[in-house]
Amino acid sequence: MLTRIQNGHRIDPALGVDRVGDVWIKDGKIVPSCEVQTGSANNPRTLDASDCIVMAGGIDLHTHIGGGKLTLARLLLEEPAKPSRDLLPTAPVVAQRYLDMGYTTCFEPAVIPCNARSAHAEMAEIRGIDTGGFCLLGNDDLLMQLLADNAPQSVINDYVAWMVMATQCIAVKVVNPGGISAFKFNQRRLDVDTPHPRYGVTPSTIVRRLCRAVSEIGLAHPLHVHCSNLGVPGNIESTLKTIDAADGFPIHLAHAQFHCYGNNGPYAMTSAAAKLVDAIDRNPHVTIDVGQVMFGQTVTISADSMHQFHNIRYANPRKSILVDVECEAGCGVVPFRYRRRQFVHSLQWAIGLELFLMIDDPARVFLTTDHPNGAPFTTYPHLIRLLCDRAFRETALAEIDPEAAAASSLAGIDREYTLGEIAIMTRSAPAAILGLSGIGDLAIGSSADVVVYEKNRNFETMFAQPKFVLKNGVLVRGKGSVSTEPSGSITHTANVEFNPKTIATLANRYESFSAMAMSRLQISDDEMQASLGTVPVKHASQTKHRAFH
C-alpha cells in the first residue's frame, strides 16, 4: 500500500530537517516522492498532518520489560482489590501503551545470560514493538576470576563478544560492578576502590576492563553502567570515580539521577547535579540516561541485590523478594511509593530535572524513568511537559516539599526543551548510540515507523495522544480510521567476532562456576525465530573507538 502523510511539520534531527513537507511510504519503507508513480495503480491513502508534528517512532533506551523480574513483581503485588496490571502491564498491554505514545522500539537493559531465553520470549510477546537487550556482565564468577588472574585483554574481549553473541544482545550492562557478587560473600557495601572479598578485584578494574572490551570488539553502545552505591547520599564521588575508571573509553551512566547525591545539609542529602554536569562537560566520552523519579506508587526491580537488601525497610507495601541468579547476578523486587511532600523523594524529582535541563547537548542525555524504578514509562508525556513548559514546571515545583524545592536550583533554570531537542533525545540520539540503522529517522529507505502529533500547547496531551502512529508503514493508531494491531517481533542484536579457541578454553573453566555448560547459553537465530517467535536483526560492529586521552 502507498501512503502519503501530507502537509506535516517534519522534525528529523538525523537529517537536519525541520520544515513542512510530505512523507511517502511504500512496502513498509519511506520512499522519495519522485519515485511515486501516478496513475490508477497508485492511489495513495492520504493522512492529513496539517498543523501537526511528524517524527520518527520513539526509541526507549532503558526500560525493564523482560527477564523474569517483572513476573516476580506482578506476583508480589497482585491483590484482588489492587491488581498490578496498571503498574506492571502484561506484554501485550506494554505494546499497546508504548504505541499509544508513539514509541516503536524499546530496550531491556538487564538480560542475564542464563535467563536470556526467557527475556527474549517475554519481549517477543510485546507484539508490534521492536526490542533488544543488554547482556549483564561484571558480577559473573568466571569474569571475576579472569580479572583476578589479570588475564590478557584479548581473552576478556573474546569472552564479552561471545556472551553478547550467545545471548542475542546488542550491548553490555554492568550493575553495581562486583557488588552483587560481594553481597553473596556477606559484604554489604563495595565502593569503587574496594577489593572484592574473594577475588580482590575492585569495581574500578571491572569498569575499566569492560569499557575497553566493549570498545575494542566494536559495539556501538558504550558500556552501560549502573554505578556503585546507588541511592546512597554522597554517592556522587563514586560516580565521578566510575567516570575516571573508564580511562577515556566511552561509558554510559544508567539512571544517573540515582547516582547524583551529595551528603550535606540538614538532611545529609543534597543535589550534586552540577558536579555531574561539569564532569560530563569535561569528558566527551560520557553519556547518561536520567531515570527520572515521578510521584506515586511503583515497584523497584533490580539486579542490584545489595542495594535492594538495604531498601527492604522502605517497602510500601511491606513485602519484597530477594534472589540469587545462578552465580551470575541477583534480583531484588521492592514496592515503593514516591511522595510529593517527602524531602528525599522531592529532591530526587528535582535532581532528575536539573540533569535534563543543565546538560546542553540533548544527544548526551536520554529520557528514561528506569521503568518501573523511578516511575512507569507511561509518565513520559508528563515528563516531556515538565521539560518543555517552564510555567508548568514552576507550578509543579511549588507543590513539592518546600525544603527540597529550596535546596534545588530548579527554580532558577529558564530552559525549555524544543520539539527538535525532544526528537534528538528520544529518536535520533538513541538510534545513533546503539548503532541502529534504518530507524529513528525519516530518511529514504528507513523503516516507516512514523508518528504524527497534533500541535498543542499542553505538551502532555500532545505526546500522550498522537493523531497517527505507523509501524513499518502499517497504521496502528489513528483518529477516524480503523487501526490494525501489528504482528511479529524484531530483536536488534550486535554482530561481533571472537576467537573460538579462546572460548573453548573458557568453556571448560565456566563449568566450575556454573550449574550448566557454557554452550547452553547460546541462542541460535533459528531458535529465536522458531521457538521464541522473534526475528534477530544483526547490526554490524562499529569502527573501534578511540580513547579520549
Coordinates of C-alpha atoms in Angstrom, one line a residue:
M1 CA 0.0 0.0 0.0
L2 CA 1.1 3.5 -0.8
T3 CA 0.6 6.1 2.0
R4 CA 1.1 9.8 1.9
I5 CA 1.4 11.8 5.2
Q6 CA 0.5 15.2 3.9
N7 CA 1.4 18.7 5.0
G8 CA 3.0 17.8 8.3
H9 CA 5.8 19.7 10.0
R10 CA 8.6 17.2 9.8
I11 CA 11.2 17.2 12.6
D12 CA 14.1 14.9 11.9
P13 CA 17.4 15.8 13.6
A14 CA 19.2 13.0 11.9
L15 CA 18.7 14.6 8.6
G16 CA 18.6 18.2 9.8
V17 CA 15.0 18.6 8.7
D18 CA 12.6 21.0 10.5
R19 CA 10.0 22.1 7.9
V20 CA 6.6 21.3 6.4
G21 CA 6.6 18.5 3.9
D22 CA 5.1 15.2 2.9
V23 CA 6.3 11.7 3.9
W24 CA 5.7 8.9 1.4
I25 CA 5.6 5.3 2.5
K26 CA 5.5 2.1 0.4
D27 CA 6.1 -1.5 1.4
G28 CA 6.9 -0.6 5.0
K29 CA 9.7 1.9 3.9
I30 CA 9.9 5.6 3.5
V31 CA 10.3 6.4 -0.2
P32 CA 11.1 9.6 -2.2
S33 CA 8.2 11.4 -3.7
C34 CA 9.9 11.4 -7.1
E35 CA 9.7 7.6 -7.2
V36 CA 5.9 7.6 -6.5
Q37 CA 4.3 6.8 -9.8
T38 CA 1.0 8.5 -10.7
G39 CA -1.9 6.6 -12.2
S40 CA -4.7 4.2 -11.1
A41 CA -2.3 1.6 -9.7
N42 CA -1.0 4.1 -7.2
N43 CA -4.0 5.6 -5.5
P44 CA -2.4 6.5 -2.1
R45 CA -4.0 6.5 1.2
T46 CA -3.6 10.1 2.5
L47 CA -3.2 11.0 6.1
D48 CA -3.8 14.7 6.8
A49 CA -1.0 16.0 9.0
S50 CA -1.8 19.7 8.7
D51 CA -1.0 21.6 11.9
C52 CA 0.8 18.5 13.2
I53 CA 4.4 17.5 14.0
V54 CA 5.8 14.4 12.2
M55 CA 8.6 12.5 13.8
A56 CA 10.1 9.0 13.6
G57 CA 8.9 6.4 16.1
G58 CA 10.3 6.8 19.6
I59 CA 13.1 4.7 21.0
D60 CA 13.3 3.9 24.7
L61 CA 17.0 3.2 25.6
H62 CA 16.4 1.7 29.1
T63 CA 13.1 0.1 30.2
H64 CA 12.7 -3.1 32.1
I65 CA 10.2 -5.1 30.0
G66 CA 11.5 -8.7 30.2
G67 CA 13.6 -11.3 32.0
G68 CA 11.5 -12.8 34.8
K69 CA 11.8 -10.0 37.3
L70 CA 8.5 -8.5 36.1
T71 CA 6.7 -11.8 36.7
L72 CA 8.1 -11.8 40.3
A73 CA 7.0 -8.2 40.8
R74 CA 3.5 -9.0 39.5
L75 CA 3.2 -12.0 41.8
L76 CA 4.4 -9.8 44.7
L77 CA 1.9 -7.0 44.1
E78 CA -1.1 -8.9 42.8
E79 CA -4.1 -8.4 45.2
P80 CA -7.8 -8.9 44.4
A81 CA -8.6 -5.3 45.4
K82 CA -5.5 -3.8 43.8
P83 CA -4.4 -5.5 40.6
S84 CA -0.9 -4.8 39.4
R85 CA -1.8 -4.6 35.7
D86 CA -1.8 -0.8 35.6
L87 CA 1.6 -0.5 37.2
L88 CA 3.2 -3.6 35.6
P89 CA 1.2 -4.3 32.4
T90 CA 1.5 -7.6 30.7
A91 CA 3.5 -7.8 27.4
P92 CA 0.5 -7.1 25.1
V93 CA -0.5 -4.1 27.2
V94 CA 3.1 -2.9 27.2
A95 CA 3.0 -2.8 23.4
Q96 CA -0.4 -1.0 23.4
R97 CA 0.8 1.7 25.8
Y98 CA 4.1 2.3 24.0
L99 CA 2.3 2.6 20.7
D100 CA -0.2 4.9 22.2
M101 CA 2.6 7.3 22.9
G102 CA 4.3 6.8 19.6
Y103 CA 7.2 4.6 20.7
T104 CA 8.1 1.8 18.4
T105 CA 11.4 0.4 19.7
C106 CA 12.4 -0.5 23.3
F107 CA 15.5 -2.0 25.0
E108 CA 15.7 -4.2 28.1
P109 CA 18.9 -3.2 29.9
A110 CA 19.5 -6.3 32.1
V111 CA 19.5 -9.6 30.3
I112 CA 21.2 -12.2 32.5
P113 CA 22.9 -14.7 30.2
C114 CA 21.4 -17.8 31.8
N115 CA 18.0 -16.3 31.6
A116 CA 18.3 -14.7 28.1
R117 CA 15.8 -17.2 26.5
S118 CA 13.2 -16.1 29.0
A119 CA 13.9 -12.5 28.4
H120 CA 13.6 -12.7 24.6
A121 CA 10.5 -14.9 24.9
E122 CA 8.8 -12.2 27.1
M123 CA 9.9 -9.4 24.8
A124 CA 8.6 -11.3 21.7
E125 CA 5.2 -11.1 23.3
I126 CA 5.3 -7.3 23.1
R127 CA 3.9 -7.5 19.6
G128 CA 4.4 -4.6 17.3
I129 CA 7.3 -3.1 19.3
D130 CA 10.9 -3.9 18.2
T131 CA 13.1 -4.8 21.1
G132 CA 16.7 -5.6 22.1
G133 CA 18.7 -6.4 25.2
F134 CA 21.9 -5.6 27.1
C135 CA 23.9 -8.6 28.3
L136 CA 24.5 -8.3 32.0
L137 CA 28.2 -9.0 33.0
G138 CA 30.5 -7.8 35.7
N139 CA 29.4 -10.0 38.6
D140 CA 29.7 -13.4 36.9
D141 CA 32.3 -15.6 38.6
L142 CA 34.3 -16.6 35.5
L143 CA 34.9 -12.9 34.6
M144 CA 35.8 -12.1 38.2
Q145 CA 38.3 -14.9 38.2
L146 CA 39.7 -13.8 34.8
L147 CA 40.2 -10.3 36.2
A148 CA 41.7 -11.6 39.4
D149 CA 44.2 -13.6 37.2
N150 CA 45.0 -10.5 35.2
A151 CA 44.0 -12.3 32.0
P152 CA 45.1 -10.6 28.8
Q153 CA 42.6 -8.1 27.4
S154 CA 42.2 -10.2 24.3
V155 CA 40.7 -13.0 26.5
I156 CA 38.4 -10.6 28.2
N157 CA 37.4 -9.3 24.8
D158 CA 36.6 -12.8 23.4
Y159 CA 34.6 -13.6 26.5
V160 CA 32.5 -10.4 26.3
A161 CA 32.0 -10.8 22.5
W162 CA 30.9 -14.4 22.8
M163 CA 28.4 -13.6 25.6
V164 CA 26.8 -10.8 23.5
M165 CA 26.6 -13.1 20.5
A166 CA 25.3 -16.1 22.6
T167 CA 22.6 -14.1 24.3
Q168 CA 21.5 -12.3 21.1
C169 CA 22.1 -8.9 22.7
I170 CA 23.2 -5.6 21.3
A171 CA 25.2 -4.1 24.3
V172 CA 26.8 -4.8 27.6
K173 CA 25.5 -3.7 31.0
V174 CA 27.2 -3.9 34.4
V175 CA 25.2 -3.4 37.6
N176 CA 27.0 -2.4 40.8
P177 CA 30.3 -3.7 39.4
G178 CA 31.4 -6.6 41.7
G179 CA 28.9 -5.6 44.3
I180 CA 26.3 -8.2 43.6
S181 CA 28.9 -10.9 43.8
A182 CA 30.4 -9.4 47.0
F183 CA 26.9 -9.3 48.6
K184 CA 26.9 -13.1 48.4
F185 CA 30.1 -13.2 50.5
N186 CA 28.3 -11.2 53.2
Q187 CA 29.7 -7.8 52.2
R188 CA 27.1 -5.1 52.4
R189 CA 28.9 -2.2 50.6
L190 CA 31.5 -2.1 47.9
D191 CA 33.0 1.2 46.9
V192 CA 34.8 1.9 43.6
D193 CA 38.2 1.2 45.0
T194 CA 37.3 -1.5 47.5
P195 CA 38.7 -5.0 46.7
H196 CA 36.2 -7.8 46.3
P197 CA 36.2 -10.1 49.4
R198 CA 37.1 -13.2 47.5
Y199 CA 38.6 -12.2 44.1
G200 CA 40.4 -9.0 45.3
V201 CA 39.2 -7.2 42.2
T202 CA 37.9 -3.6 42.5
P203 CA 34.8 -2.2 40.8
S204 CA 37.1 0.3 39.0
T205 CA 39.0 -2.6 37.5
I206 CA 35.8 -4.2 36.3
V207 CA 34.6 -1.0 34.7
R208 CA 38.0 -0.2 33.0
R209 CA 38.4 -3.7 31.5
L210 CA 34.8 -4.0 30.4
C211 CA 34.8 -0.4 28.9
R212 CA 37.9 -1.4 26.9
A213 CA 36.4 -4.7 25.8
V214 CA 33.2 -3.1 24.6
S215 CA 35.2 -0.6 22.6
E216 CA 37.7 -3.0 21.1
I217 CA 35.1 -5.6 20.0
G218 CA 33.3 -2.7 18.2
L219 CA 30.0 -2.5 20.0
A220 CA 28.3 0.8 19.1
H221 CA 26.8 1.4 22.5
P222 CA 29.3 2.1 25.3
L223 CA 29.4 0.0 28.5
H224 CA 26.1 0.7 30.2
V225 CA 26.9 1.2 33.8
H226 CA 24.7 1.1 36.9
C227 CA 27.3 2.6 39.3
S228 CA 28.3 1.6 42.8
N229 CA 26.3 3.0 45.8
L230 CA 23.0 3.6 44.1
G231 CA 20.8 5.8 46.2
V232 CA 23.4 6.5 48.9
P233 CA 23.9 10.1 50.0
G234 CA 27.3 11.2 48.9
N235 CA 27.5 8.8 46.0
I236 CA 28.5 11.5 43.5
E237 CA 32.1 10.6 44.5
S238 CA 31.5 7.0 43.4
T239 CA 30.0 8.3 40.1
L240 CA 32.9 10.6 39.4
K241 CA 35.4 7.7 40.2
T242 CA 33.5 5.5 37.8
I243 CA 33.9 8.0 35.0
D244 CA 37.6 8.1 35.8
A245 CA 37.7 4.3 35.8
A246 CA 36.6 4.3 32.2
D247 CA 40.1 5.5 31.4
G248 CA 38.9 7.6 28.4
F249 CA 36.8 4.9 26.8
P250 CA 33.1 5.7 26.1
I251 CA 30.9 5.0 29.0
H252 CA 27.1 5.4 29.6
L253 CA 25.8 6.0 33.1
A254 CA 22.4 4.5 33.6
H255 CA 19.6 6.2 35.7
A256 CA 22.2 8.9 36.7
Q257 CA 19.7 10.7 39.0
F258 CA 20.1 7.8 41.5
H259 CA 23.9 8.4 41.5
C260 CA 24.0 12.1 41.9
Y261 CA 23.7 12.9 45.6
G262 CA 25.8 15.0 47.9
N263 CA 25.7 14.4 51.7
N264 CA 25.5 18.0 53.1
G265 CA 22.6 20.0 54.5
P266 CA 20.3 19.3 57.5
Y267 CA 19.1 16.0 55.9
A268 CA 22.6 14.9 54.9
M269 CA 21.4 14.7 51.3
T270 CA 21.9 17.4 48.6
S271 CA 21.8 17.7 44.8
A272 CA 25.1 17.0 43.1
A273 CA 23.7 17.6 39.6
A274 CA 26.1 20.5 39.0
K275 CA 29.1 18.3 39.7
L276 CA 27.9 15.6 37.3
V277 CA 27.1 18.0 34.6
D278 CA 30.6 19.6 35.0
A279 CA 32.2 16.1 34.7
I280 CA 30.1 15.4 31.5
D281 CA 31.2 18.7 30.0
R282 CA 34.8 17.8 30.7
N283 CA 34.5 14.2 29.4
P284 CA 33.1 13.9 25.9
H285 CA 33.1 10.1 26.1
V286 CA 30.3 10.2 28.8
T287 CA 26.5 9.9 28.2
I288 CA 23.7 9.3 30.6
D289 CA 20.1 8.5 30.9
V290 CA 18.3 10.1 33.8
G291 CA 16.0 7.6 35.5
Q292 CA 13.5 10.4 36.4
V293 CA 11.5 9.9 39.6
M294 CA 7.8 10.7 39.3
F295 CA 5.4 10.7 42.2
G296 CA 3.1 7.8 43.0
Q297 CA 3.2 4.1 43.5
T298 CA 5.7 2.0 41.7
V299 CA 7.9 -1.1 42.3
T300 CA 11.7 -1.2 42.2
I301 CA 13.2 -4.2 40.4
S302 CA 17.0 -4.5 40.0
A303 CA 19.8 -7.0 39.7
D304 CA 21.5 -4.9 42.4
S305 CA 20.6 -7.2 45.3
M306 CA 23.0 -5.3 47.6
H307 CA 21.0 -2.1 47.1
Q308 CA 17.6 -3.8 47.2
F309 CA 18.6 -5.5 50.5
H310 CA 19.0 -2.0 52.0
N311 CA 15.7 -0.9 50.6
I312 CA 13.6 -3.6 52.1
R313 CA 12.9 -1.5 55.2
Y314 CA 11.3 1.2 52.9
A315 CA 9.0 -1.3 51.1
N316 CA 5.5 0.0 50.5
P317 CA 3.5 -2.3 50.8
R318 CA 5.7 -4.2 53.3
K319 CA 6.8 -7.1 51.1
S320 CA 9.8 -7.9 49.0
I321 CA 11.7 -10.6 47.1
L322 CA 15.5 -11.1 47.0
V323 CA 17.0 -13.9 45.0
D324 CA 20.4 -15.1 43.6
V325 CA 20.6 -16.0 39.9
E326 CA 23.0 -18.9 39.1
C327 CA 26.1 -17.2 40.3
E328 CA 25.7 -14.6 37.6
A329 CA 23.7 -11.8 39.2
G330 CA 20.9 -11.1 41.6
C331 CA 17.4 -9.8 41.6
G332 CA 15.5 -7.7 44.2
V333 CA 11.9 -6.6 44.0
V334 CA 10.8 -3.9 46.4
P335 CA 7.5 -2.0 46.0
F336 CA 7.9 1.7 46.6
R337 CA 5.8 4.9 46.7
Y338 CA 7.4 8.3 45.9
R339 CA 5.6 11.0 47.9
R340 CA 5.4 14.6 46.7
R341 CA 5.7 16.1 50.2
Q342 CA 8.6 13.9 51.3
F343 CA 12.0 15.7 51.3
V344 CA 14.2 12.9 49.8
H345 CA 11.6 12.0 47.1
S346 CA 11.0 15.6 46.1
L347 CA 14.8 16.2 45.9
Q348 CA 15.2 13.1 43.7
W349 CA 12.5 14.5 41.4
A350 CA 14.2 17.9 41.2
I351 CA 17.7 16.4 40.6
G352 CA 16.5 14.5 37.6
L353 CA 15.0 17.6 36.0
E354 CA 18.2 19.5 36.8
L355 CA 20.2 17.0 34.9
F356 CA 17.9 17.2 31.9
L357 CA 18.0 21.0 31.9
M358 CA 21.6 21.6 32.7
I359 CA 23.2 19.3 30.1
D360 CA 23.3 21.4 26.9
D361 CA 23.5 18.6 24.4
P362 CA 20.3 16.5 24.2
A363 CA 22.2 13.8 22.3
R364 CA 24.1 13.0 25.6
V365 CA 21.1 12.8 28.0
F366 CA 18.3 10.3 27.4
L367 CA 14.7 10.4 28.5
T368 CA 14.0 7.5 30.9
T369 CA 12.4 6.7 34.2
D370 CA 14.2 3.4 34.6
H371 CA 10.8 1.9 34.2
P372 CA 9.4 1.0 36.7
N373 CA 12.0 2.0 39.2
G374 CA 11.6 5.8 39.0
A375 CA 8.1 5.6 37.6
P376 CA 6.2 3.7 34.9
F377 CA 7.1 4.6 31.3
T378 CA 3.5 5.8 30.8
T379 CA 4.6 9.0 32.6
Y380 CA 6.8 10.1 29.7
P381 CA 4.3 12.6 28.3
H382 CA 4.0 14.3 31.7
L383 CA 7.8 14.4 31.9
I384 CA 8.1 15.9 28.4
R385 CA 5.7 18.7 29.5
L386 CA 7.9 19.4 32.5
L387 CA 10.9 19.9 30.2
C388 CA 9.1 21.9 27.6
D389 CA 6.9 24.2 29.7
R390 CA 8.7 26.3 32.3
A391 CA 5.5 27.7 33.8
F392 CA 4.1 24.2 34.3
R393 CA 7.4 23.1 35.9
E394 CA 7.3 26.0 38.3
T395 CA 3.8 25.1 39.4
A396 CA 4.9 21.5 40.0
L397 CA 8.0 22.8 41.9
A398 CA 5.7 24.8 44.2
E399 CA 3.8 21.6 45.1
I400 CA 6.8 19.5 46.3
D401 CA 8.4 19.5 49.8
P402 CA 9.3 23.2 50.3
E403 CA 12.7 22.4 51.8
A404 CA 13.6 20.2 48.8
A405 CA 12.4 23.0 46.5
A406 CA 14.6 25.5 48.3
A407 CA 17.6 23.1 48.2
S408 CA 17.2 22.7 44.4
S409 CA 18.5 25.1 41.7
L410 CA 15.5 24.1 39.5
A411 CA 13.6 27.4 40.1
G412 CA 16.5 29.4 38.5
I413 CA 16.6 27.4 35.3
D414 CA 14.8 29.1 32.4
R415 CA 15.4 26.5 29.7
E416 CA 12.5 24.9 27.8
Y417 CA 13.2 22.0 25.5
T418 CA 12.3 22.5 21.9
L419 CA 10.5 19.8 19.9
G420 CA 13.7 19.3 18.0
E421 CA 15.5 18.6 21.2
I422 CA 12.8 16.1 22.3
A423 CA 13.2 14.4 18.9
I424 CA 17.0 14.2 19.4
M425 CA 16.7 12.8 22.9
T426 CA 14.0 10.2 22.1
R427 CA 14.7 9.4 18.4
S428 CA 17.9 10.2 16.6
A429 CA 20.3 10.0 19.5
P430 CA 19.2 6.6 20.9
A431 CA 19.4 5.2 17.3
A432 CA 22.9 6.6 16.9
I433 CA 24.3 5.5 20.3
L434 CA 23.0 1.9 19.7
G435 CA 24.3 1.8 16.2
L436 CA 20.9 1.2 14.7
S437 CA 20.4 1.8 11.0
G438 CA 17.0 2.4 9.4
I439 CA 15.1 3.6 12.4
G440 CA 15.0 6.8 14.5
D441 CA 14.8 9.0 11.4
L442 CA 12.6 9.7 8.3
A443 CA 15.3 9.0 5.8
I444 CA 14.6 7.5 2.4
G445 CA 14.8 3.7 2.8
S446 CA 14.3 3.7 6.6
S447 CA 11.6 1.7 8.2
A448 CA 8.3 3.6 8.1
D449 CA 8.0 4.0 11.9
V450 CA 6.3 7.4 11.8
V451 CA 4.3 9.3 14.4
V452 CA 2.0 12.3 13.8
Y453 CA 1.4 14.5 16.8
E454 CA -1.3 17.3 16.8
K455 CA 0.3 20.6 17.9
N456 CA -0.9 21.5 21.4
R457 CA 0.3 24.0 24.0
N458 CA -0.3 21.2 26.5
F459 CA 2.7 19.0 25.6
E460 CA 1.5 16.2 27.8
T461 CA -1.7 15.9 25.8
M462 CA 0.2 16.2 22.6
F463 CA 2.7 13.4 23.3
A464 CA 0.1 11.1 25.1
Q465 CA -2.3 11.1 22.1
P466 CA -0.8 11.0 18.7
K467 CA -3.1 11.5 15.7
F468 CA -1.4 8.7 13.8
V469 CA 1.1 6.0 14.5
L470 CA 2.6 3.8 11.8
K471 CA 4.8 0.8 12.4
N472 CA 6.6 -0.4 9.3
G473 CA 4.0 1.5 7.3
V474 CA 1.0 -0.1 9.0
L475 CA -1.4 2.3 10.6
V476 CA -1.7 1.0 14.2
R477 CA -3.1 4.1 15.8
G478 CA -5.3 6.7 14.0
K479 CA -8.1 9.1 14.7
G480 CA -11.1 8.5 12.5
S481 CA -9.7 5.3 10.9
V482 CA -9.6 1.6 11.6
S483 CA -6.3 0.8 13.4
T484 CA -4.6 -2.5 12.8
E485 CA -2.7 -4.2 15.6
P486 CA 0.8 -5.0 14.4
S487 CA 2.1 -8.6 14.5
G488 CA 5.5 -10.1 14.6
S489 CA 8.6 -9.1 16.5
I490 CA 12.1 -7.9 15.7
T491 CA 15.1 -8.2 18.1
H492 CA 18.0 -5.8 17.5
T493 CA 21.3 -7.6 18.0
A494 CA 25.0 -7.0 17.5
N495 CA 27.3 -8.8 15.1
V496 CA 30.6 -9.3 16.8
E497 CA 33.6 -11.6 16.4
F498 CA 35.7 -13.7 18.8
N499 CA 38.4 -16.3 18.8
P500 CA 36.8 -19.8 19.0
K501 CA 39.9 -21.3 20.6
T502 CA 39.7 -18.9 23.5
I503 CA 36.0 -19.7 24.0
A504 CA 36.8 -23.5 24.0
T505 CA 39.3 -22.9 26.8
L506 CA 36.9 -20.7 28.8
A507 CA 34.0 -23.2 28.4
N508 CA 36.0 -25.7 30.5
R509 CA 36.5 -23.1 33.2
Y510 CA 32.9 -21.9 33.1
E511 CA 31.5 -25.2 34.2
S512 CA 33.4 -24.9 37.5
F513 CA 31.5 -21.8 38.3
S514 CA 28.0 -22.6 36.9
A515 CA 25.2 -25.1 37.1
M516 CA 25.2 -25.5 33.3
A517 CA 27.5 -25.8 30.4
M518 CA 28.5 -22.6 28.7
S519 CA 27.3 -23.8 25.4
R520 CA 23.7 -24.0 26.9
L521 CA 23.7 -20.2 26.9
Q522 CA 23.9 -19.9 23.2
I523 CA 20.7 -19.0 21.3
S524 CA 20.8 -19.5 17.6
D525 CA 19.0 -17.4 15.0
D526 CA 16.7 -20.4 14.2
E527 CA 15.7 -20.8 17.9
M528 CA 15.0 -17.1 18.1
Q529 CA 12.5 -17.4 15.2
A530 CA 11.1 -20.9 15.6
S531 CA 10.9 -21.2 19.4
L532 CA 10.9 -17.6 20.8
G533 CA 8.9 -16.0 18.0
T534 CA 11.2 -13.1 17.1
V535 CA 13.5 -12.3 14.2
P536 CA 17.0 -11.2 15.1
V537 CA 18.3 -8.2 13.1
K538 CA 22.1 -8.0 13.3
H539 CA 23.8 -4.6 13.3
A540 CA 27.4 -4.6 12.1
S541 CA 30.0 -3.8 14.7
Q542 CA 31.3 -0.2 14.6
T543 CA 34.7 1.2 13.9
K544 CA 36.8 0.7 17.1
H545 CA 36.5 3.6 19.4
R546 CA 39.5 5.8 20.2
A547 CA 40.2 6.7 23.8
F548 CA 39.9 10.4 24.7
H549 CA 43.2 10.7 26.5

